[in-house]
XYZ file of C-alpha atoms in Angstrom:
688
model
C 0.000 0.000 0.000
C 1.280 3.457 -0.919
C 2.274 5.640 2.065
C 0.799 8.647 0.238
C -2.450 9.971 1.712
C -4.546 12.843 0.415
C -7.093 15.126 1.994
C -8.924 18.328 1.137
C -8.493 20.440 4.307
C -11.493 22.673 3.599
C -13.872 19.794 2.918
C -12.526 17.736 5.821
C -13.009 20.663 8.204
C -16.568 21.050 6.930
C -17.204 17.339 7.461
C -15.797 17.358 10.985
C -17.823 20.427 11.970
C -20.926 18.925 10.423
C -20.417 15.631 12.250
C -19.995 17.520 15.513
C -23.305 19.301 14.992
C -25.197 16.205 13.872
C -23.777 13.905 16.550
C -24.865 16.417 19.178
C -28.376 16.642 17.701
C -29.081 12.941 17.022
C -29.557 11.888 20.694
C -32.358 14.442 21.128
C -33.977 13.330 17.900
C -33.673 9.672 18.960
C -35.279 10.393 22.327
C -38.247 12.109 20.643
C -38.681 9.193 18.229
C -38.601 6.727 21.144
C -41.311 8.675 22.997
C -43.549 8.743 19.934
C -43.134 4.980 19.369
C -43.885 4.267 23.043
C -47.053 6.401 22.885
C -48.172 4.344 19.883
C -47.484 1.073 21.751
C -44.784 0.151 19.242
C -42.081 -1.747 21.162
C -38.404 -0.801 20.646
C -35.866 -3.407 21.754
C -32.157 -2.757 22.308
C -30.288 0.542 22.049
C -31.848 3.084 19.739
C -30.211 2.967 16.251
C -29.886 6.739 16.172
C -27.984 6.744 19.457
C -25.622 4.120 18.060
C -25.003 6.249 14.962
C -24.381 9.289 17.152
C -21.848 7.435 19.279
C -20.032 6.077 16.233
C -19.830 9.543 14.671
C -18.464 11.026 17.886
C -15.846 8.296 18.085
C -14.662 8.977 14.514
C -14.254 12.755 14.909
C -10.933 12.700 16.862
C -9.403 10.308 14.338
C -10.452 12.462 11.392
C -9.210 15.624 13.130
C -5.922 13.927 13.960
C -5.484 12.863 10.335
C -6.090 16.428 9.186
C -3.677 17.803 11.780
C -0.958 15.358 10.713
C -1.165 16.321 7.056
C -1.202 20.041 7.811
C 1.899 19.588 10.000
C 3.810 17.687 7.290
C 6.442 19.992 5.657
C 6.835 17.769 2.593
C 3.164 17.779 1.632
C 2.330 18.596 -1.981
C -0.706 20.213 -3.541
C -2.879 18.241 -5.929
C -5.951 18.990 -7.997
C -9.204 19.955 -6.355
C -7.545 21.451 -3.283
C -6.184 18.092 -2.094
C -2.978 17.972 -0.046
C -0.856 14.840 -0.419
C 1.626 13.660 2.187
C 3.568 10.539 3.059
C 2.522 8.839 6.281
C 5.654 6.687 6.379
C 7.216 8.886 9.082
C 4.152 8.930 11.345
C 5.289 6.107 13.599
C 2.864 6.961 16.382
C -0.740 6.334 15.421
C -2.230 8.356 18.268
C -1.241 11.044 20.786
C -1.131 8.418 23.529
C 1.244 6.235 21.519
C 3.463 9.232 20.775
C 3.494 10.256 24.441
C 4.484 6.747 25.570
C 7.413 6.609 23.134
C 8.503 10.130 24.096
C 8.398 9.284 27.802
C 10.533 6.173 27.343
C 13.177 7.836 25.163
C 13.307 10.956 27.340
C 14.080 8.790 30.367
C 16.825 6.914 28.500
C 18.320 10.177 27.289
C 18.393 11.693 30.768
C 20.106 8.663 32.246
C 22.756 8.474 29.530
C 23.636 12.165 29.419
C 23.800 12.350 33.217
C 26.949 10.214 32.976
C 28.331 12.088 29.914
C 27.610 9.020 27.777
C 25.374 8.504 24.757
C 24.091 5.268 23.245
C 23.937 5.086 19.447
C 20.793 2.936 19.692
C 19.012 5.682 21.617
C 19.948 8.245 19.004
C 18.824 5.929 16.203
C 15.472 5.394 17.901
C 14.948 9.152 18.224
C 15.867 9.540 14.544
C 13.067 7.141 13.619
C 10.574 9.631 15.077
C 11.939 12.764 13.382
C 8.789 13.239 11.262
C 6.346 11.981 13.877
C 4.184 14.934 15.046
C 2.570 12.982 17.914
C 6.011 12.054 19.241
C 7.550 15.493 18.617
C 4.923 17.434 20.565
C 4.962 14.908 23.398
C 8.781 14.943 23.510
C 8.800 18.760 23.722
C 6.400 18.541 26.652
C 8.274 15.662 28.303
C 11.623 17.524 28.301
C 10.794 21.206 28.891
C 13.060 23.891 27.381
C 15.223 24.553 30.434
C 16.007 20.832 30.841
C 16.505 20.319 27.101
C 19.092 23.111 26.988
C 20.876 21.657 29.988
C 20.989 18.187 28.406
C 22.452 19.561 25.162
C 25.156 21.536 26.955
C 26.002 18.566 29.150
C 26.287 16.088 26.280
C 28.983 18.351 24.796
C 30.938 18.384 28.045
C 29.619 21.249 30.155
C 30.482 20.739 33.789
C 33.787 19.156 32.842
C 37.080 21.055 32.958
C 38.291 22.076 29.485
C 41.005 19.402 29.536
C 38.419 16.610 29.949
C 36.022 17.738 27.252
C 35.849 15.756 24.016
C 37.613 16.671 20.808
C 35.526 17.639 17.814
C 36.060 14.268 16.119
C 34.632 12.561 19.240
C 31.232 14.244 19.110
C 29.772 12.798 15.895
C 27.028 11.034 17.849
C 26.248 14.202 19.779
C 25.974 16.075 16.473
C 23.509 13.467 15.174
C 21.399 13.848 18.286
C 21.521 17.664 18.141
C 20.326 17.519 14.539
C 17.448 15.248 15.548
C 16.458 17.427 18.493
C 16.375 20.427 16.156
C 14.348 18.460 13.615
C 11.879 17.337 16.275
C 11.459 20.869 17.592
C 10.766 22.014 14.034
C 8.162 19.263 13.624
C 6.546 20.206 16.914
C 6.483 23.908 16.015
C 4.480 23.186 12.860
C 1.748 21.372 14.733
C -1.859 22.471 14.402
C -4.907 21.778 16.511
C -3.992 19.442 19.337
C -0.507 19.019 17.895
C 0.954 22.263 19.101
C 3.632 23.570 21.411
C 2.676 25.401 24.560
C 1.972 29.077 23.971
C 4.910 30.177 26.148
C 7.425 27.717 24.680
C 9.404 30.402 22.811
C 9.749 32.502 25.965
C 10.946 29.522 28.002
C 13.358 28.493 25.249
C 15.271 31.785 25.367
C 15.258 32.225 29.142
C 18.750 33.181 30.366
C 19.955 33.350 26.745
C 22.897 35.506 27.822
C 24.354 32.403 29.515
C 26.783 30.829 26.967
C 25.571 27.316 27.849
C 21.972 28.240 27.052
C 22.931 30.167 23.920
C 24.961 27.179 22.691
C 21.980 24.853 23.194
C 19.495 27.198 21.522
C 21.855 27.568 18.559
C 21.948 23.768 18.197
C 18.169 23.513 18.518
C 17.555 26.042 15.743
C 20.192 25.012 13.210
C 18.509 22.127 11.356
C 14.767 22.019 11.968
C 12.083 23.135 9.562
C 10.130 25.552 11.718
C 6.701 27.071 11.620
C 6.894 30.585 10.169
C 5.184 32.365 13.059
C 7.099 30.414 15.696
C 10.516 31.236 14.221
C 9.620 34.856 13.450
C 8.421 35.363 17.024
C 11.569 33.734 18.342
C 13.812 35.913 16.150
C 12.085 39.039 17.412
C 12.531 38.001 21.026
C 16.202 37.168 20.453
C 16.720 40.554 18.799
C 15.217 42.288 21.824
C 17.374 40.197 24.162
C 20.417 41.109 22.079
C 19.678 44.796 22.451
C 19.247 44.327 26.190
C 22.550 42.421 26.443
C 24.776 43.618 23.579
C 27.942 41.557 23.035
C 31.093 43.137 24.425
C 34.101 42.404 22.183
C 36.461 43.498 24.962
C 35.165 40.884 27.435
C 37.457 37.876 27.666
C 35.861 34.471 27.508
C 36.227 32.149 30.446
C 37.090 28.727 28.995
C 35.113 27.061 31.809
C 31.907 28.708 30.600
C 32.431 27.956 26.925
C 30.479 24.863 25.847
C 31.340 22.418 23.094
C 34.447 20.427 22.116
C 37.726 21.695 23.524
C 39.445 22.089 20.145
C 36.825 24.203 18.341
C 35.128 27.499 19.077
C 31.368 27.403 19.710
C 31.021 30.451 17.480
C 29.061 33.590 18.213
C 26.835 33.058 21.253
C 25.082 36.403 21.312
C 21.285 36.039 21.267
C 21.083 36.902 17.560
C 24.026 34.648 16.802
C 21.873 31.656 17.793
C 19.222 32.209 15.111
C 21.134 33.319 11.992
C 21.452 29.835 10.457
C 17.753 29.218 11.025
C 16.943 32.491 9.238
C 19.169 31.464 6.328
C 17.213 28.186 6.110
C 13.884 30.068 6.199
C 14.124 32.962 3.693
C 10.496 34.031 4.121
C 10.974 34.363 7.884
C 14.240 36.230 7.311
C 12.407 38.641 5.017
C 9.665 39.370 7.530
C 12.219 39.770 10.288
C 14.626 42.035 8.376
C 11.778 44.297 7.227
C 10.261 44.702 10.702
C 9.550 48.478 10.629
C 9.716 48.820 14.406
C 12.923 46.920 15.129
C 14.832 47.647 11.867
C 17.102 44.672 12.589
C 19.070 44.823 9.313
C 20.541 48.162 10.368
C 21.404 46.848 13.825
C 22.886 43.550 12.681
C 25.044 45.016 9.908
C 26.113 48.309 11.425
C 26.140 47.946 15.204
C 26.391 44.288 16.200
C 29.851 42.866 16.834
C 30.277 39.308 15.493
C 32.603 36.657 16.922
C 34.322 33.806 15.107
C 33.223 34.534 11.544
C 29.546 34.503 12.535
C 29.126 37.415 10.133
C 29.206 34.755 7.390
C 25.919 33.379 8.765
C 24.438 36.873 8.693
C 25.583 37.287 5.085
C 23.995 33.950 4.228
C 20.685 35.003 5.792
C 20.728 38.353 3.958
C 21.511 36.642 0.661
C 18.651 34.157 1.136
C 16.192 36.906 2.067
C 17.197 39.050 -0.923
C 17.377 36.407 -3.631
C 15.147 33.407 -2.866
C 11.899 35.063 -3.994
C 11.600 37.162 -7.152
C 8.204 38.206 -8.502
C 6.311 41.138 -9.920
C 2.774 39.799 -10.223
C 1.624 40.777 -6.739
C 1.188 44.251 -5.206
C 4.040 45.388 -2.920
C 2.190 44.666 0.316
C 1.678 41.016 -0.649
C 4.847 40.348 -2.620
C 7.851 38.388 -1.423
C 9.730 39.722 -4.472
C 9.139 43.287 -3.291
C 10.654 42.480 0.103
C 13.591 40.776 -1.624
C 14.408 43.919 -3.595
C 13.941 46.155 -0.557
C 16.367 44.075 1.511
C 18.882 43.955 -1.356
C 18.786 47.708 -1.787
C 19.270 48.537 1.900
C 21.875 45.815 2.450
C 24.011 47.104 -0.429
C 23.778 50.621 1.008
C 24.911 49.377 4.429
C 27.750 47.398 2.845
C 29.247 50.637 1.503
C 30.121 51.713 5.052
C 33.795 51.053 5.842
C 32.872 50.093 9.419
C 30.368 47.525 8.129
C 32.997 46.095 5.786
C 35.391 45.786 8.710
C 32.678 44.147 10.834
C 31.495 41.747 8.086
C 34.706 40.572 6.388
C 33.302 37.139 5.539
C 30.261 38.386 3.608
C 31.919 39.379 0.326
C 30.635 36.260 -1.397
C 27.081 36.956 -0.209
C 27.280 40.516 -1.494
C 28.525 39.195 -4.841
C 25.564 36.805 -5.045
C 23.110 39.633 -4.304
C 24.638 41.899 -6.963
C 24.530 39.034 -9.479
C 20.832 38.428 -8.855
C 20.147 42.135 -9.390
C 22.533 42.498 -12.316
C 20.025 44.396 -14.457
C 19.713 46.975 -11.665
C 23.506 47.064 -11.312
C 23.792 47.747 -15.047
C 21.157 50.490 -14.984
C 22.394 52.268 -11.871
C 26.081 52.033 -12.762
C 25.292 54.685 -15.380
C 23.058 56.797 -13.126
C 24.419 59.937 -11.517
C 21.468 60.898 -9.327
C 21.496 60.075 -5.638
C 18.827 57.539 -4.722
C 17.453 56.460 -1.412
C 17.403 52.672 -1.100
C 14.116 51.307 -2.331
C 12.320 49.186 -4.905
C 11.720 49.680 -8.622
C 7.977 49.133 -8.701
C 6.982 50.261 -12.198
C 5.305 47.821 -14.570
C 8.509 47.574 -16.633
C 11.416 47.305 -14.217
C 14.003 46.619 -16.938
C 13.247 48.422 -20.173
C 16.214 46.769 -21.865
C 14.652 43.320 -21.661
C 11.505 41.954 -23.275
C 8.790 40.870 -20.849
C 7.898 41.743 -17.273
C 10.845 41.363 -14.932
C 10.637 41.037 -11.116
C 10.737 43.989 -8.744
C 14.153 45.661 -8.943
C 16.426 47.229 -6.328
C 17.557 50.844 -6.363
C 21.294 51.501 -6.110
C 23.592 54.435 -6.789
C 26.634 54.449 -9.036
C 28.957 55.497 -6.228
C 27.645 52.801 -3.882
C 28.012 50.111 -6.511
C 31.614 50.985 -7.266
C 32.450 51.083 -3.554
C 30.883 47.738 -2.683
C 32.210 45.988 -5.787
C 35.751 47.201 -5.065
C 35.474 45.713 -1.571
C 33.589 42.542 -2.544
C 35.919 41.687 -5.402
C 38.780 41.085 -3.018
C 37.028 37.702 -2.921
C 37.678 36.045 -6.279
C 34.421 34.094 -6.274
C 32.394 37.259 -5.678
C 34.105 38.836 -8.687
C 33.549 35.757 -10.861
C 29.875 35.619 -9.885
C 29.184 39.250 -10.770
C 31.264 39.123 -13.965
C 29.489 35.980 -15.190
C 26.104 37.486 -14.311
C 26.918 40.521 -16.417
C 28.053 38.257 -19.251
C 24.745 36.387 -19.062
C 22.808 39.654 -18.963
C 24.722 40.962 -21.975
C 23.971 37.744 -23.860
C 20.275 38.147 -23.071
C 20.050 41.754 -24.219
C 22.076 41.342 -27.409
C 20.121 38.224 -28.352
C 16.751 39.897 -27.862
C 17.799 42.951 -29.884
C 19.246 40.792 -32.672
C 15.951 38.914 -32.782
C 14.115 42.227 -33.014
C 16.262 43.365 -35.963
C 15.704 40.039 -37.705
C 11.942 40.487 -37.319
C 12.146 44.024 -38.748
C 14.152 42.783 -41.729
C 11.682 39.947 -42.332
C 8.704 42.330 -42.178
C 10.296 44.874 -44.514
C 11.281 42.169 -46.984
C 7.799 40.625 -46.936
C 6.293 44.031 -47.738
C 8.730 44.541 -50.613
C 8.093 41.016 -51.948
C 4.349 41.591 -52.066
C 4.866 44.744 -54.114
C 7.428 43.096 -56.425
C 6.003 39.673 -57.277
C 7.912 39.568 -60.539
C 11.370 39.961 -58.875
C 13.923 37.240 -59.558
C 15.580 35.219 -56.799
C 18.781 37.176 -57.351
C 16.949 40.500 -57.023
C 15.186 39.271 -53.897
C 18.484 38.223 -52.295
C 20.006 41.598 -53.080
C 17.013 43.465 -51.643
C 17.021 41.371 -48.476
C 20.679 42.235 -47.980
C 20.020 45.959 -48.641
C 17.229 45.945 -46.040
C 19.496 44.179 -43.549
C 22.316 46.674 -43.995
C 19.896 49.587 -43.684
C 18.454 48.160 -40.488
C 21.902 47.663 -38.979
C 22.574 51.370 -39.563
C 19.335 52.547 -37.953
C 16.133 51.318 -36.366
C 16.812 48.131 -34.406
C 20.477 48.388 -35.367
C 20.703 51.650 -33.460
C 19.348 49.946 -30.332
C 21.802 47.112 -30.815
C 24.720 49.549 -31.110
C 23.597 51.499 -28.032
C 23.298 48.296 -25.994
C 26.786 47.152 -26.988
C 28.225 50.484 -25.852
C 26.376 50.564 -22.517
C 27.131 46.936 -21.695
C 30.812 47.440 -22.440
C 30.824 50.427 -20.083
C 29.463 48.303 -17.228
C 32.065 45.657 -18.015
C 34.790 48.252 -17.564
C 33.407 49.282 -14.173
C 33.407 45.640 -13.021
C 36.977 45.116 -14.258
C 38.095 48.360 -12.642
C 36.483 47.448 -9.310
C 38.366 44.139 -9.400
C 41.612 46.124 -9.838
C 42.448 44.386 -13.112
C 41.477 47.150 -15.532
C 44.951 48.680 -15.258
C 46.794 45.446 -14.659
C 50.515 45.677 -15.282
C 53.138 43.220 -16.422
C 53.799 41.958 -12.911
C 50.169 40.956 -12.352
C 49.373 39.086 -15.539
C 49.236 35.825 -13.613
C 46.754 37.239 -11.096
C 43.986 34.694 -10.381
C 41.260 37.308 -10.773
C 42.601 38.346 -14.158
C 42.870 34.710 -15.230
C 39.218 34.203 -14.261
C 38.204 37.266 -16.245
C 40.043 36.011 -19.316
C 38.284 32.657 -18.997
C 34.908 34.401 -18.874
C 35.873 36.412 -21.953
C 36.845 33.288 -23.867
C 33.758 31.248 -22.954
C 30.957 33.837 -22.746
C 29.749 33.027 -26.268
C 28.732 29.600 -24.942
C 26.164 31.170 -22.598
C 22.618 30.563 -23.782
C 19.931 33.261 -23.639
C 17.251 32.543 -21.050
C 13.483 32.761 -21.439
C 11.984 36.212 -21.851
C 10.325 37.686 -18.795
C 12.493 35.744 -16.356
C 15.160 37.683 -14.509
C 18.541 36.887 -15.953
C 20.176 36.776 -12.526
C 18.371 33.528 -11.862
C 20.538 31.930 -14.568
C 23.834 32.872 -12.924
C 24.606 29.528 -11.281
C 24.158 27.615 -14.518
C 26.208 30.276 -16.320
C 29.053 29.886 -13.809
C 28.945 26.142 -14.337
C 29.140 26.637 -18.070
C 32.217 28.837 -17.821
C 34.118 27.452 -14.849
C 32.829 23.898 -14.691
C 34.464 22.700 -17.884
C 38.008 21.684 -18.732
C 40.035 24.593 -20.013
C 40.900 24.653 -23.676
C 44.233 23.036 -24.574
C 44.805 26.029 -26.851
C 44.711 28.617 -24.075
C 48.343 29.541 -24.778
C 47.355 30.921 -28.187
C 46.498 34.349 -26.879
C 44.653 36.930 -28.932
C 46.210 40.285 -29.606
C 45.721 42.611 -26.603
C 44.148 39.787 -24.539
C 46.912 40.207 -21.955
C 45.046 43.217 -20.564
C 41.594 43.330 -19.047
C 40.440 45.961 -21.506
C 41.697 43.845 -24.398
C 40.030 40.687 -23.091
C 36.772 42.565 -22.472
C 36.758 43.998 -25.994
C 37.216 40.528 -27.418
C 34.406 39.222 -25.220
C 31.970 41.855 -26.437
C 33.050 41.438 -30.014
C 32.348 37.704 -29.719
C 29.023 38.210 -27.933
C 27.905 40.690 -30.581
C 28.982 38.460 -33.466
C 27.326 35.429 -31.856
C 23.983 37.209 -31.376
C 24.022 38.560 -34.918
C 24.939 35.152 -36.336
C 22.157 33.383 -34.392
C 19.584 35.656 -35.992
C 20.975 35.870 -39.513
C 22.209 39.453 -39.279
C 25.335 38.663 -41.300
C 23.114 37.775 -44.218
C 21.925 34.583 -45.826
C 24.458 31.735 -45.539
C 23.001 29.893 -48.513
C 23.449 32.756 -51.003
C 25.952 33.551 -49.435
C 25.853 37.267 -48.628
C 29.031 39.329 -48.811
C 28.816 39.942 -45.066
C 28.615 36.246 -44.178
C 31.713 34.083 -43.552
C 30.628 31.626 -46.266
C 31.056 34.339 -48.889
C 34.735 33.381 -48.689
C 35.669 29.849 -49.628
C 38.356 29.767 -46.914
C 35.698 29.992 -44.162
C 33.149 27.467 -45.453
C 32.191 24.189 -43.690
C 34.716 22.083 -45.602
C 37.643 24.302 -44.566
C 40.049 23.412 -41.752
C 39.276 26.666 -39.950
C 35.466 26.545 -40.126
C 34.469 28.425 -36.944
C 30.672 27.915 -36.946
C 28.699 24.932 -35.608
C 25.080 24.611 -36.770
C 25.303 28.200 -37.930
C 26.427 29.458 -34.506
C 29.778 30.913 -33.470
C 32.020 28.489 -31.570
C 33.338 29.988 -28.293
C 36.980 31.065 -28.537
C 37.977 28.633 -25.784
C 36.644 25.724 -27.850
C 38.227 26.725 -31.181
C 41.336 24.997 -32.433
C 44.277 26.902 -33.867
C 42.946 26.941 -37.441
C 39.502 28.099 -36.354
C 40.920 30.909 -34.248
C 43.130 32.066 -37.074
C 40.290 32.094 -39.609
C 37.855 33.780 -37.214
C 40.315 36.595 -36.519
C 40.943 36.973 -40.240
C 37.228 37.154 -41.017
C 36.737 39.888 -38.385
C 39.259 42.020 -40.279
C 37.606 41.596 -43.691
C 36.254 44.951 -44.878
C 33.048 43.453 -46.234
C 31.511 42.661 -42.832
C 31.721 46.364 -41.951
C 28.504 46.822 -43.930
C 26.618 45.363 -40.937
C 29.219 45.202 -38.160
C 31.102 48.500 -38.208
C 28.744 50.457 -35.955
C 28.458 47.802 -33.206
C 32.231 47.285 -33.319
C 32.923 51.014 -33.011
C 30.353 51.306 -30.230
C 32.172 48.739 -28.094
C 35.435 50.677 -28.378
C 33.693 53.959 -27.571
C 31.989 52.394 -24.550
C 35.250 51.261 -23.003
C 36.953 54.606 -23.610
C 34.032 56.560 -22.202
C 33.805 54.346 -19.141
C 37.536 54.605 -18.475
C 37.345 58.387 -18.581
C 34.160 58.613 -16.494
C 34.306 55.828 -13.905
C 37.836 54.533 -13.519
C 39.354 54.889 -10.089
C 42.698 54.824 -11.882
C 41.772 57.581 -14.322
C 40.944 61.203 -13.740
């Protein structure tokens, strides 16, 4: 039998309520019927049938309610048709609250006895693991071991009460880690309970009692790190921990007493401030993190980034939580007050502003990668605001068309300023992965824009040619080919071609800013082996292999796959065959944009008809046709430079220098050069 069970919560609730009403009414109806039958001298033997039905209905109600509660408490449930929720009952070991309470009582007793002697039995841990998705057990276990005792047990099983020299090493606490994970999982299961399956109303308050005590903070941190918690429960807890943090701010000057520090003797327990205990949980629950960070009364993002001191790289957990809150949800089809995407953009905008502060950068040194991920997700906003010179207050781009360079409705955008972006990128790019992430995101964004504009030009050419063909039905095939080429060349000089040229210039300008922020724009001879520069060159050589994404879907969401495409493959064996000027960032970037532009134009036939072939197409020259050794197209598309062999690279470079392609390519090519020069003069921290 399949462990999957389905239920329609609305209909089941209606049924239960209806059964409650009917079962309460039936006894009265049965009594009236019995009186009438007695008055008519009609004998009635045995219990009244209606009373039996009433009793049976009453007996079924708790079971039905329990079934509904179990499904609603299951985190892995899925939605089906007709409002049905499906869930697996394989983890519901206890079939009733009483059965769950009995198992919880037995295991709680075993756990107390074992931990009292600083010993833990693997069989006990395994038995607790069996109940990790058992709501009846989880709620009973939370009641059986109240918060104050649970925290004490966790601290003790890691060696509290023992002198530092007698505490276990980190490699000796694998079983304790398994148990801590299960206790966190069980607490999460219990927190999601509904109806009778619910934690006590004051559980959160009791959990954080005496949170300023390192032993308690250590235990709470363990209890929150792995579970999947109810939204309201975790949000309430985060708010209370924030308030406790403000009441007892961490003092970086206070020395730690090794006797009070819990955990293995050879590893730090990490940040044990009240807020330090909940950061990982917030990272695991982006929606909760959003609602917490945007609390208008507490304004915790400001406090956590600008005023809170973090111990032992705990700022990395804060960066993780901010990244999750700013990037997990992206939408634009709901009004601001009901949109997770709106909150994402708001958090991204304010976080980037806070990250510009030198004191914040000093306080959050391990968050560069998180900042890079945020900028990559909002790469269209980075591109737009890199060229803006007006001061903006952090906020959200809420208009119906948040990115006018892309086709389709994009998610809510974040507002940045040019100065802020250059400051935070310069700091973030000290981390090579942050630089690679943002650079690849911009490469993907550039691919998307150039592809959409090339498609638009192709459509204009097709429409113009169709109109001409209808008015010249007698034209020969040769005349038609010539006219199609004339229309194409005219379009590349104006109309959609003008948009294409403008985009190439603007995108190249943003590329310069990114390269400059990474301190490779003015790289000298001594730094040509710099890892960041090597990564940039690899992006430049492989960017043509990036595929355009679907229209109307934010390009930042494609960044991870784009990084895999560029950095997840074996490097070309021909990487030593450098292109002219590719030993500088500006040279590599120019080649990248030349290749991206050529690739987009080739995909959409903007170098003319290959079958004719047109003078502007590579096949016009016999040396570049499919049967040549240096054929540099595959299925009509440009092969990325990193994947070309020596002959292909040589022929591709030669074709780029042929005068004939200037009929369609000269303006985009010139625009790229102008963009880099303009950006160097306007934005460069090395220039004037």
